[in-house]
């Protein structure tokens, strides 16, 4: 089709604008329109030039101001009118970001689509806390899972690798179901004292942390009254989060003993 535009599915990362890729920044600056989600930070939105159109299609849990079908229609329409469209999503578009669904629809409508990765929030949390999600002798594998399903119930997960003690579980969208998830982990045999970490607003100025145990985190997260996106990290590796001993805020106030060199 002549005059066909293109949709770039771009990851904005967890919030800190310096964690954008150079490719993402270049695309944001040269797009005709940026169609963005709720979790794209204000600092990143400020990088969009005034002459670039922007469309906010942000969704909140339980409230979808612009339904996915409408977002799909917007993307197809803009690309068909010849525009260079940046579909900007928090984190990485292909990790719990519905990127795959949008690619499918665009290809069905013969719209060219290209993906530009972003730093997923798990990596953002890990970097903020110098936290190794894998570490020799402690964690040899990593599990990313969603706490939220289409039916608003905790997902059906095989917890055996986490219970074995060598897998770090990273839970996205887990605030509403963390109680159910941690109960399931304990029922499956996970030690109740296994470290559990919650990070809110990772890589943003309002970042907050809560280091707890798998048995206590569901209650403590309620008391913490975090405002903003929260990620949970559960497993022995989560206990390494305090390891640089520099964190003053949140409850990560017990730095690990200094390692002898
Ligand atoms: C719809 S998912 C999007 C994930 C995103 N595509 C990614 O790769 O990070 C939204 C969830 O990501 C997590 N999240 C996103 N940004 C975050 C941040 N800055 N700090 C903590 N968690 C974040 C939270 O668990 C939130 O509920």
mmCIF file of C-alpha atoms in Angstrom, residues 29-234:
data_model
loop_
_atom_site.group_PDB
_atom_site.id
_atom_site.type_symbol
_atom_site.label_atom_id
_atom_site.label_comp_id
_atom_site.label_asym_id
_atom_site.label_seq_id
_atom_site.Cartn_x
_atom_site.Cartn_y
_atom_site.Cartn_z
ATOM 1 C CA UNK A 29 11.856 13.017 18.741
ATOM 2 C CA UNK A 30 11.107 12.225 15.106
ATOM 3 C CA UNK A 31 7.646 10.655 15.343
ATOM 4 C CA UNK A 32 4.495 12.196 13.920
ATOM 5 C CA UNK A 33 2.452 10.883 16.852
ATOM 6 C CA UNK A 34 3.302 9.254 20.187
ATOM 7 C CA UNK A 35 0.554 7.028 21.606
ATOM 8 C CA UNK A 36 1.482 6.402 25.244
ATOM 9 C CA UNK A 37 0.488 4.403 28.302
ATOM 10 C CA UNK A 38 -0.074 5.350 31.951
ATOM 11 C CA UNK A 39 3.264 4.005 33.177
ATOM 12 C CA UNK A 40 5.345 6.215 30.902
ATOM 13 C CA UNK A 41 6.915 8.713 33.299
ATOM 14 C CA UNK A 42 6.310 12.462 33.174
ATOM 15 C CA UNK A 43 10.051 13.044 32.612
ATOM 16 C CA UNK A 44 9.946 10.897 29.496
ATOM 17 C CA UNK A 45 6.803 12.578 28.193
ATOM 18 C CA UNK A 46 8.652 15.896 28.517
ATOM 19 C CA UNK A 47 11.111 14.650 25.905
ATOM 20 C CA UNK A 48 8.387 14.590 23.236
ATOM 21 C CA UNK A 49 8.848 17.720 21.088
ATOM 22 C CA UNK A 50 5.943 20.186 20.865
ATOM 23 C CA UNK A 51 5.471 19.498 17.159
ATOM 24 C CA UNK A 52 4.822 15.791 17.787
ATOM 25 C CA UNK A 53 1.189 14.856 18.436
ATOM 26 C CA UNK A 54 0.544 12.833 21.570
ATOM 27 C CA UNK A 55 -2.359 10.589 22.487
ATOM 28 C CA UNK A 56 -2.826 9.362 26.072
ATOM 29 C CA UNK A 57 -4.389 5.915 26.095
ATOM 30 C CA UNK A 58 -3.392 5.178 29.703
ATOM 31 C CA UNK A 59 -5.203 2.498 31.578
ATOM 32 C CA UNK A 60 -5.524 1.873 35.302
ATOM 33 C CA UNK A 61 -6.358 -1.453 36.950
ATOM 34 C CA UNK A 62 -10.131 -1.855 36.655
ATOM 35 C CA UNK A 63 -10.511 1.303 34.580
ATOM 36 C CA UNK A 64 -9.679 1.389 30.887
ATOM 37 C CA UNK A 65 -10.311 4.897 29.561
ATOM 38 C CA UNK A 66 -9.343 3.838 26.043
ATOM 39 C CA UNK A 67 -10.268 0.211 25.368
ATOM 40 C CA UNK A 68 -7.635 -1.955 23.683
ATOM 41 C CA UNK A 69 -9.784 -2.233 20.550
ATOM 42 C CA UNK A 70 -9.836 1.546 20.226
ATOM 43 C CA UNK A 71 -6.062 1.702 20.728
ATOM 44 C CA UNK A 72 -5.676 -0.821 17.922
ATOM 45 C CA UNK A 73 -7.931 1.240 15.676
ATOM 46 C CA UNK A 74 -5.980 4.435 16.454
ATOM 47 C CA UNK A 75 -2.668 2.760 15.570
ATOM 48 C CA UNK A 76 -3.951 1.286 12.312
ATOM 49 C CA UNK A 77 -5.587 4.546 11.260
ATOM 50 C CA UNK A 78 -2.525 6.697 11.963
ATOM 51 C CA UNK A 79 -0.169 4.308 10.177
ATOM 52 C CA UNK A 80 -2.478 4.026 7.193
ATOM 53 C CA UNK A 81 -2.485 7.810 6.886
ATOM 54 C CA UNK A 82 1.280 7.596 6.372
ATOM 55 C CA UNK A 83 2.400 8.546 9.861
ATOM 56 C CA UNK A 84 5.448 7.439 11.796
ATOM 57 C CA UNK A 85 3.764 6.325 15.005
ATOM 58 C CA UNK A 86 5.524 5.622 18.281
ATOM 59 C CA UNK A 87 3.502 3.335 20.537
ATOM 60 C CA UNK A 88 5.245 4.063 23.827
ATOM 61 C CA UNK A 89 4.855 1.596 26.696
ATOM 62 C CA UNK A 90 6.318 1.386 30.194
ATOM 63 C CA UNK A 91 9.197 -1.055 30.656
ATOM 64 C CA UNK A 92 9.568 -3.453 27.770
ATOM 65 C CA UNK A 93 6.619 -3.719 25.370
ATOM 66 C CA UNK A 94 6.928 -7.506 25.183
ATOM 67 C CA UNK A 95 6.866 -8.181 28.937
ATOM 68 C CA UNK A 96 3.333 -7.985 30.329
ATOM 69 C CA UNK A 97 2.750 -5.068 27.982
ATOM 70 C CA UNK A 98 0.301 -6.506 25.439
ATOM 71 C CA UNK A 99 2.913 -5.790 22.791
ATOM 72 C CA UNK A 100 2.308 -9.151 21.146
ATOM 73 C CA UNK A 101 -1.408 -8.468 20.756
ATOM 74 C CA UNK A 102 -0.754 -5.122 19.100
ATOM 75 C CA UNK A 103 1.808 -6.633 16.717
ATOM 76 C CA UNK A 104 -0.716 -9.280 15.726
ATOM 77 C CA UNK A 105 -3.444 -6.751 14.967
ATOM 78 C CA UNK A 106 -1.115 -4.446 13.045
ATOM 79 C CA UNK A 107 0.186 -7.287 10.890
ATOM 80 C CA UNK A 108 -3.389 -8.449 10.249
ATOM 81 C CA UNK A 109 -4.026 -4.981 8.868
ATOM 82 C CA UNK A 110 -0.807 -5.065 6.812
ATOM 83 C CA UNK A 111 0.756 -2.284 8.890
ATOM 84 C CA UNK A 112 4.534 -2.372 9.218
ATOM 85 C CA UNK A 113 5.566 -2.704 12.861
ATOM 86 C CA UNK A 114 8.968 -2.668 14.521
ATOM 87 C CA UNK A 115 9.802 -3.278 18.158
ATOM 88 C CA UNK A 116 12.341 -1.341 20.206
ATOM 89 C CA UNK A 117 13.040 -2.961 23.591
ATOM 90 C CA UNK A 118 12.932 -1.137 26.886
ATOM 91 C CA UNK A 119 14.368 -1.901 30.308
ATOM 92 C CA UNK A 120 11.744 -3.938 32.069
ATOM 93 C CA UNK A 121 10.849 -2.883 35.617
ATOM 94 C CA UNK A 122 12.490 -6.013 37.082
ATOM 95 C CA UNK A 123 15.799 -4.787 35.710
ATOM 96 C CA UNK A 124 15.021 -1.266 36.909
ATOM 97 C CA UNK A 125 14.393 -2.500 40.471
ATOM 98 C CA UNK A 126 17.505 -4.647 40.390
ATOM 99 C CA UNK A 127 19.670 -1.746 39.259
ATOM 100 C CA UNK A 128 18.295 0.663 41.861
ATOM 101 C CA UNK A 129 19.198 -1.740 44.656
ATOM 102 C CA UNK A 130 22.357 -3.282 43.193
ATOM 103 C CA UNK A 131 20.352 -6.467 43.420
ATOM 104 C CA UNK A 132 21.559 -9.507 41.481
ATOM 105 C CA UNK A 133 18.475 -11.390 40.346
ATOM 106 C CA UNK A 134 20.744 -14.367 39.738
ATOM 107 C CA UNK A 135 23.878 -15.101 41.718
ATOM 108 C CA UNK A 136 26.176 -18.110 41.760
ATOM 109 C CA UNK A 137 25.298 -20.387 44.652
ATOM 110 C CA UNK A 138 22.109 -18.455 45.460
ATOM 111 C CA UNK A 139 19.826 -18.165 42.443
ATOM 112 C CA UNK A 140 20.429 -19.883 39.128
ATOM 113 C CA UNK A 141 17.158 -19.021 37.409
ATOM 114 C CA UNK A 142 14.586 -16.303 37.182
ATOM 115 C CA UNK A 143 10.800 -16.376 36.835
ATOM 116 C CA UNK A 144 8.782 -13.343 35.698
ATOM 117 C CA UNK A 145 5.108 -13.700 36.454
ATOM 118 C CA UNK A 146 1.993 -11.629 36.545
ATOM 119 C CA UNK A 147 -0.158 -11.420 39.669
ATOM 120 C CA UNK A 148 -3.065 -10.263 37.572
ATOM 121 C CA UNK A 149 -5.051 -12.323 35.123
ATOM 122 C CA UNK A 150 -7.993 -11.464 32.905
ATOM 123 C CA UNK A 151 -10.340 -12.871 35.565
ATOM 124 C CA UNK A 152 -8.671 -10.978 38.445
ATOM 125 C CA UNK A 153 -7.605 -14.170 40.171
ATOM 126 C CA UNK A 154 -4.056 -15.226 41.069
ATOM 127 C CA UNK A 155 -2.460 -17.098 38.173
ATOM 128 C CA UNK A 156 -2.011 -20.848 38.241
ATOM 129 C CA UNK A 157 1.756 -21.295 38.680
ATOM 130 C CA UNK A 158 4.031 -24.283 39.236
ATOM 131 C CA UNK A 159 5.934 -23.102 42.334
ATOM 132 C CA UNK A 160 8.370 -26.032 42.439
ATOM 133 C CA UNK A 161 11.380 -24.055 41.093
ATOM 134 C CA UNK A 162 10.804 -21.265 43.651
ATOM 135 C CA UNK A 163 10.301 -23.732 46.497
ATOM 136 C CA UNK A 164 13.548 -25.454 45.493
ATOM 137 C CA UNK A 165 15.168 -22.208 46.600
ATOM 138 C CA UNK A 166 17.285 -21.392 43.575
ATOM 139 C CA UNK A 167 14.784 -19.424 41.484
ATOM 140 C CA UNK A 168 14.046 -15.744 41.971
ATOM 141 C CA UNK A 169 10.361 -14.955 41.363
ATOM 142 C CA UNK A 170 9.578 -11.463 40.095
ATOM 143 C CA UNK A 171 5.906 -10.574 40.294
ATOM 144 C CA UNK A 172 4.421 -7.828 38.150
ATOM 145 C CA UNK A 173 0.962 -6.392 38.903
ATOM 146 C CA UNK A 174 0.840 -8.335 42.153
ATOM 147 C CA UNK A 175 -0.484 -5.895 44.789
ATOM 148 C CA UNK A 176 -4.074 -7.204 44.687
ATOM 149 C CA UNK A 177 -3.099 -10.881 44.759
ATOM 150 C CA UNK A 178 0.161 -10.954 46.778
ATOM 151 C CA UNK A 179 -1.596 -12.475 49.782
ATOM 152 C CA UNK A 180 -2.923 -15.347 47.672
ATOM 153 C CA UNK A 181 0.377 -15.774 45.840
ATOM 154 C CA UNK A 182 2.542 -15.899 48.967
ATOM 155 C CA UNK A 183 0.073 -18.283 50.677
ATOM 156 C CA UNK A 184 0.326 -20.575 47.660
ATOM 157 C CA UNK A 185 4.125 -20.419 47.763
ATOM 158 C CA UNK A 186 4.171 -21.330 51.466
ATOM 159 C CA UNK A 187 1.590 -24.092 50.957
ATOM 160 C CA UNK A 188 3.824 -25.477 48.207
ATOM 161 C CA UNK A 189 6.692 -25.676 50.705
ATOM 162 C CA UNK A 190 8.559 -22.373 50.503
ATOM 163 C CA UNK A 191 10.333 -21.406 53.753
ATOM 164 C CA UNK A 192 8.302 -18.634 55.439
ATOM 165 C CA UNK A 193 11.470 -16.625 56.098
ATOM 166 C CA UNK A 194 12.417 -16.436 52.427
ATOM 167 C CA UNK A 195 13.216 -12.791 51.639
ATOM 168 C CA UNK A 196 10.489 -10.845 49.833
ATOM 169 C CA UNK A 197 11.057 -7.364 48.497
ATOM 170 C CA UNK A 198 8.575 -4.805 47.179
ATOM 171 C CA UNK A 199 9.787 -1.859 45.125
ATOM 172 C CA UNK A 200 7.454 0.983 44.250
ATOM 173 C CA UNK A 201 8.225 3.555 41.535
ATOM 174 C CA UNK A 202 11.558 1.938 40.699
ATOM 175 C CA UNK A 203 14.124 4.325 39.164
ATOM 176 C CA UNK A 204 11.854 7.328 39.790
ATOM 177 C CA UNK A 205 12.416 10.093 42.344
ATOM 178 C CA UNK A 206 9.591 8.648 44.491
ATOM 179 C CA UNK A 207 11.105 5.152 44.652
ATOM 180 C CA UNK A 208 10.276 3.239 47.869
ATOM 181 C CA UNK A 209 11.258 -0.202 49.159
ATOM 182 C CA UNK A 210 10.023 -2.759 51.597
ATOM 183 C CA UNK A 211 12.210 -5.726 52.529
ATOM 184 C CA UNK A 212 10.261 -8.417 54.337
ATOM 185 C CA UNK A 213 9.670 -12.165 54.266
ATOM 186 C CA UNK A 214 7.315 -14.225 52.172
ATOM 187 C CA UNK A 215 5.120 -14.786 55.258
ATOM 188 C CA UNK A 216 4.847 -11.092 56.178
ATOM 189 C CA UNK A 217 4.989 -9.096 52.953
ATOM 190 C CA UNK A 218 1.258 -9.230 52.148
ATOM 191 C CA UNK A 219 0.380 -7.562 55.480
ATOM 192 C CA UNK A 220 3.286 -5.139 55.447
ATOM 193 C CA UNK A 221 2.610 -3.899 51.930
ATOM 194 C CA UNK A 222 -0.837 -2.715 53.106
ATOM 195 C CA UNK A 223 0.739 -0.700 55.910
ATOM 196 C CA UNK A 224 3.322 0.764 53.544
ATOM 197 C CA UNK A 225 0.539 2.506 51.544
ATOM 198 C CA UNK A 226 2.707 2.736 48.447
ATOM 199 C CA UNK A 227 1.416 4.911 45.648
ATOM 200 C CA UNK A 228 2.621 3.893 42.220
ATOM 201 C CA UNK A 229 3.530 0.701 40.386
ATOM 202 C CA UNK A 230 4.917 -2.041 42.628
ATOM 203 C CA UNK A 231 7.087 -5.006 41.765
ATOM 204 C CA UNK A 232 7.771 -7.948 44.103
ATOM 205 C CA UNK A 233 10.978 -9.971 44.174
ATOM 206 C CA UNK A 234 10.819 -13.221 46.138
#
